[in-house]
Short mmCIF file of C-alpha atoms in Angstrom, two decimals:
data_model
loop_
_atom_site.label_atom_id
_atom_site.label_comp_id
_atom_site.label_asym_id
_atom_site.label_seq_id
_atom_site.Cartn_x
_atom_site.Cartn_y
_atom_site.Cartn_z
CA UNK A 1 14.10 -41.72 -55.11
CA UNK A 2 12.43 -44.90 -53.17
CA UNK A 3 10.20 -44.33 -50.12
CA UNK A 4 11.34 -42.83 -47.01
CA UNK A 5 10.91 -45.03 -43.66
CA UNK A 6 8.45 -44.22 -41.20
CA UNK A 7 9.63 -42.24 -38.49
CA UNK A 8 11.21 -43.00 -35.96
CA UNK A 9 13.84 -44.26 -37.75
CA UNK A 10 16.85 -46.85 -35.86
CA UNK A 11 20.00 -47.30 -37.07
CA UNK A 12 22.53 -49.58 -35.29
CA UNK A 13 25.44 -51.93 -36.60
CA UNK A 14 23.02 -55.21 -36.41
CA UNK A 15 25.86 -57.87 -36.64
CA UNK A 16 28.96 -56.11 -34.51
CA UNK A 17 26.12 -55.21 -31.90
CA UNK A 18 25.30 -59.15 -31.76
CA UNK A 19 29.19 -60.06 -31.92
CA UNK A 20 30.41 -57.68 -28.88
CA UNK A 21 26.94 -58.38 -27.00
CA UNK A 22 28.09 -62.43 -27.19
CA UNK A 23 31.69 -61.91 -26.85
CA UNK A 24 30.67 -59.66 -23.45
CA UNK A 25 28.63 -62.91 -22.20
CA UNK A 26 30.92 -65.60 -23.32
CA UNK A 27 33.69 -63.61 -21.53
CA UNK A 28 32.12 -63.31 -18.34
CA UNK A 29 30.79 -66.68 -18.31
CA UNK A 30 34.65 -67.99 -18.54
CA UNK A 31 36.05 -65.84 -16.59
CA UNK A 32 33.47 -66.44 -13.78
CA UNK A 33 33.73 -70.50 -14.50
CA UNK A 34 37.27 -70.35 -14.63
CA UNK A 35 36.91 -68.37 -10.99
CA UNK A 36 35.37 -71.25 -9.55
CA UNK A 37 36.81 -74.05 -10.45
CA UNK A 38 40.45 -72.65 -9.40
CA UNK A 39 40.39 -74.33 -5.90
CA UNK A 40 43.40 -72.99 -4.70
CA UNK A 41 41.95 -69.27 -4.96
CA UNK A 42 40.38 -67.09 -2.21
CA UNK A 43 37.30 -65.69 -2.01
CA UNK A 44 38.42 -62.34 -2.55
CA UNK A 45 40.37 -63.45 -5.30
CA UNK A 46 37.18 -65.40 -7.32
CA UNK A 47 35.21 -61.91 -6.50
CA UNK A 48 38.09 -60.22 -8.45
CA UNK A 49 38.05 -62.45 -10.87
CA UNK A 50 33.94 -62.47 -11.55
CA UNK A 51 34.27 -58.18 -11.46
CA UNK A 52 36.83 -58.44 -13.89
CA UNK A 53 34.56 -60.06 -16.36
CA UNK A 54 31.61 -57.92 -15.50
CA UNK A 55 34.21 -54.74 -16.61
CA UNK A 56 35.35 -56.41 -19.61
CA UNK A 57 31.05 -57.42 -20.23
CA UNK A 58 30.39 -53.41 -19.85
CA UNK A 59 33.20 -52.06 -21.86
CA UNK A 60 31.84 -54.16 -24.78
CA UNK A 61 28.13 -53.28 -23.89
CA UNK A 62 28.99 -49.69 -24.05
CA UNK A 63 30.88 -50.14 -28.02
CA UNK A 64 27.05 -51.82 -28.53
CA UNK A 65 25.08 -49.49 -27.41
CA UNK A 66 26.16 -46.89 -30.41
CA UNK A 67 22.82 -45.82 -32.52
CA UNK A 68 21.38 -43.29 -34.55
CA UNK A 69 17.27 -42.43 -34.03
CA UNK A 70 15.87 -40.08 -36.55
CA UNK A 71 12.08 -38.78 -35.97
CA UNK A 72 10.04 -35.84 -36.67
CA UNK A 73 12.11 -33.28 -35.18
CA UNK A 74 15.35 -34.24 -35.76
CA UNK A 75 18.19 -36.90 -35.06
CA UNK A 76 19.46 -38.37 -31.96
CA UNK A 77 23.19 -39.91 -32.03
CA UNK A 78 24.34 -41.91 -29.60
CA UNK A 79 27.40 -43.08 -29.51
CA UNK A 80 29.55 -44.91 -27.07
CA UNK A 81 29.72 -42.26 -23.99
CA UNK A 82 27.56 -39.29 -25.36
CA UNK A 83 24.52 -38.48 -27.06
CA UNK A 84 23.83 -35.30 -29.00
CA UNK A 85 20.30 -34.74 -30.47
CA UNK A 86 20.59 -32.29 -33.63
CA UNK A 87 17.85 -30.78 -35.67
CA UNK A 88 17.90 -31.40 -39.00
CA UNK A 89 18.43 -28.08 -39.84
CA UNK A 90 21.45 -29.16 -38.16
CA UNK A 91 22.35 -31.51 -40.72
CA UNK A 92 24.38 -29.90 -43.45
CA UNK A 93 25.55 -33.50 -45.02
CA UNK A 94 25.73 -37.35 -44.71
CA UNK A 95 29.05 -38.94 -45.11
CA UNK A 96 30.35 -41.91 -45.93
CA UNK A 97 33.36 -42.12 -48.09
CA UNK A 98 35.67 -45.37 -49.02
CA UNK A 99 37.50 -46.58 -46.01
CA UNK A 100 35.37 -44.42 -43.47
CA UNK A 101 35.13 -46.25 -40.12
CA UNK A 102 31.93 -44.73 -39.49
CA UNK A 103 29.26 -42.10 -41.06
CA UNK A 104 30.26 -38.40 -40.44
CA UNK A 105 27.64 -35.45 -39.83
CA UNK A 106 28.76 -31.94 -41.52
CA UNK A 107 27.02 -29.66 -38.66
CA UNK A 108 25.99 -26.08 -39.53
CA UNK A 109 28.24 -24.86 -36.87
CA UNK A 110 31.18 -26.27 -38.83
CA UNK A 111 32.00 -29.01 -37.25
CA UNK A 112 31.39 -32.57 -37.70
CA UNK A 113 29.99 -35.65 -35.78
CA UNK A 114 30.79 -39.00 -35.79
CA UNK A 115 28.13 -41.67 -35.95
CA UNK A 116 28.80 -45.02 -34.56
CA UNK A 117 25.63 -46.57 -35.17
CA UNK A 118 26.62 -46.76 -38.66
CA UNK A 119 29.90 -48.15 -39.59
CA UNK A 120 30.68 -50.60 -42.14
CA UNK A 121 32.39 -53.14 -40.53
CA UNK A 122 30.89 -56.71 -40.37
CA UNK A 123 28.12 -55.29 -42.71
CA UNK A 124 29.25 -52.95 -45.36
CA UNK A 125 26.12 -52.91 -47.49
CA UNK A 126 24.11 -52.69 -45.03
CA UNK A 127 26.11 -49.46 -43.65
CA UNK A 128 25.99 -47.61 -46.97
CA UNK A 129 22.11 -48.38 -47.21
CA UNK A 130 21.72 -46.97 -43.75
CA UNK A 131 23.80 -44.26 -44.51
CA UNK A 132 21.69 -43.13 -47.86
CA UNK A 133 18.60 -43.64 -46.34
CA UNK A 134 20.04 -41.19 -43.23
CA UNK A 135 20.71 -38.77 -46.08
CA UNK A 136 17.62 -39.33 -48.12
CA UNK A 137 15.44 -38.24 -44.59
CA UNK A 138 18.33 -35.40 -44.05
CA UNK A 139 17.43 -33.71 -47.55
CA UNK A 140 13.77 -34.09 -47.70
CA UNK A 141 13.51 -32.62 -43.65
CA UNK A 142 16.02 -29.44 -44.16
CA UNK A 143 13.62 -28.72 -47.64
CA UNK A 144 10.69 -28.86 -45.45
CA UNK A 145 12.42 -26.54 -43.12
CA UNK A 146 12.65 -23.58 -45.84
CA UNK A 147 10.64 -21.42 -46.71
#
């Protein structure tokens, strides 16, 4: 097996990060120019306008924000309202099968967790490198864990 990373560890979709980030801006630039220039508008109609692009700027900002951070003592998921920090003990398995929008967590207390911050998308080898390397640190901390 190669090297494990240093920890802490980041994981985030690179590329659809950097795509919703400039759609968000590019968005709320129009919207707000568009505001403007439309003479024939009030005032309390361009202010609509502008805090109708600053919603559609946070909506995207908040599909960005999803990450994973792995360090010493475990893994922290965030994804695009909640966060969840899980030991690694935590961590029964790593998944990411064919036509998966996203990695999935297999928990210890049978459930499972999404993970947003890596998803195959824009960037599928770059998710399934991610997603090893997430699994690589999963196995060698739960060893480490037993006794």
């Amino acid at each position: 097996m190669s090297e494990l990373p240093a920890l802490p560890v980041t994981f985030r979709p690179g590329r659809t990060r950097a795509v919703l980030l400039t759609a968000g801006v590019a968005i709320f630039v129009v919207i707000t120019t568009v505001a403007m220039l439309l003479q024939q508008l009030t005032p309390g109609e361009k202010l609509s306008f502008v805090f109708t692009g600053a919603v559609l700027f946070a909506v995207l900002a908040l599909l960005a924000r999803v990450k994973v951070v792995a360090d010493e003592s475990g893994v922290t998921v965030v994804n695009i309202v909640s966060r969840r920090r899980l030991e690694w003990a935590e961590i029964l398995q790593v998944n990411l099968r064919p036509g998966d929008p996203w990695v999935f967590l297999n928990l210890s207390d049978g459930t499972s967790l999404p993970v947003l911050g890596i998803q195959p998308g824009i960037a599928k080898e770059r998710a399934i490198a991610d997603a090893r390397t997430l699994r690589a640190l999963t196995e060698d901390r739960s060893t480490r864990d037993l006794p």
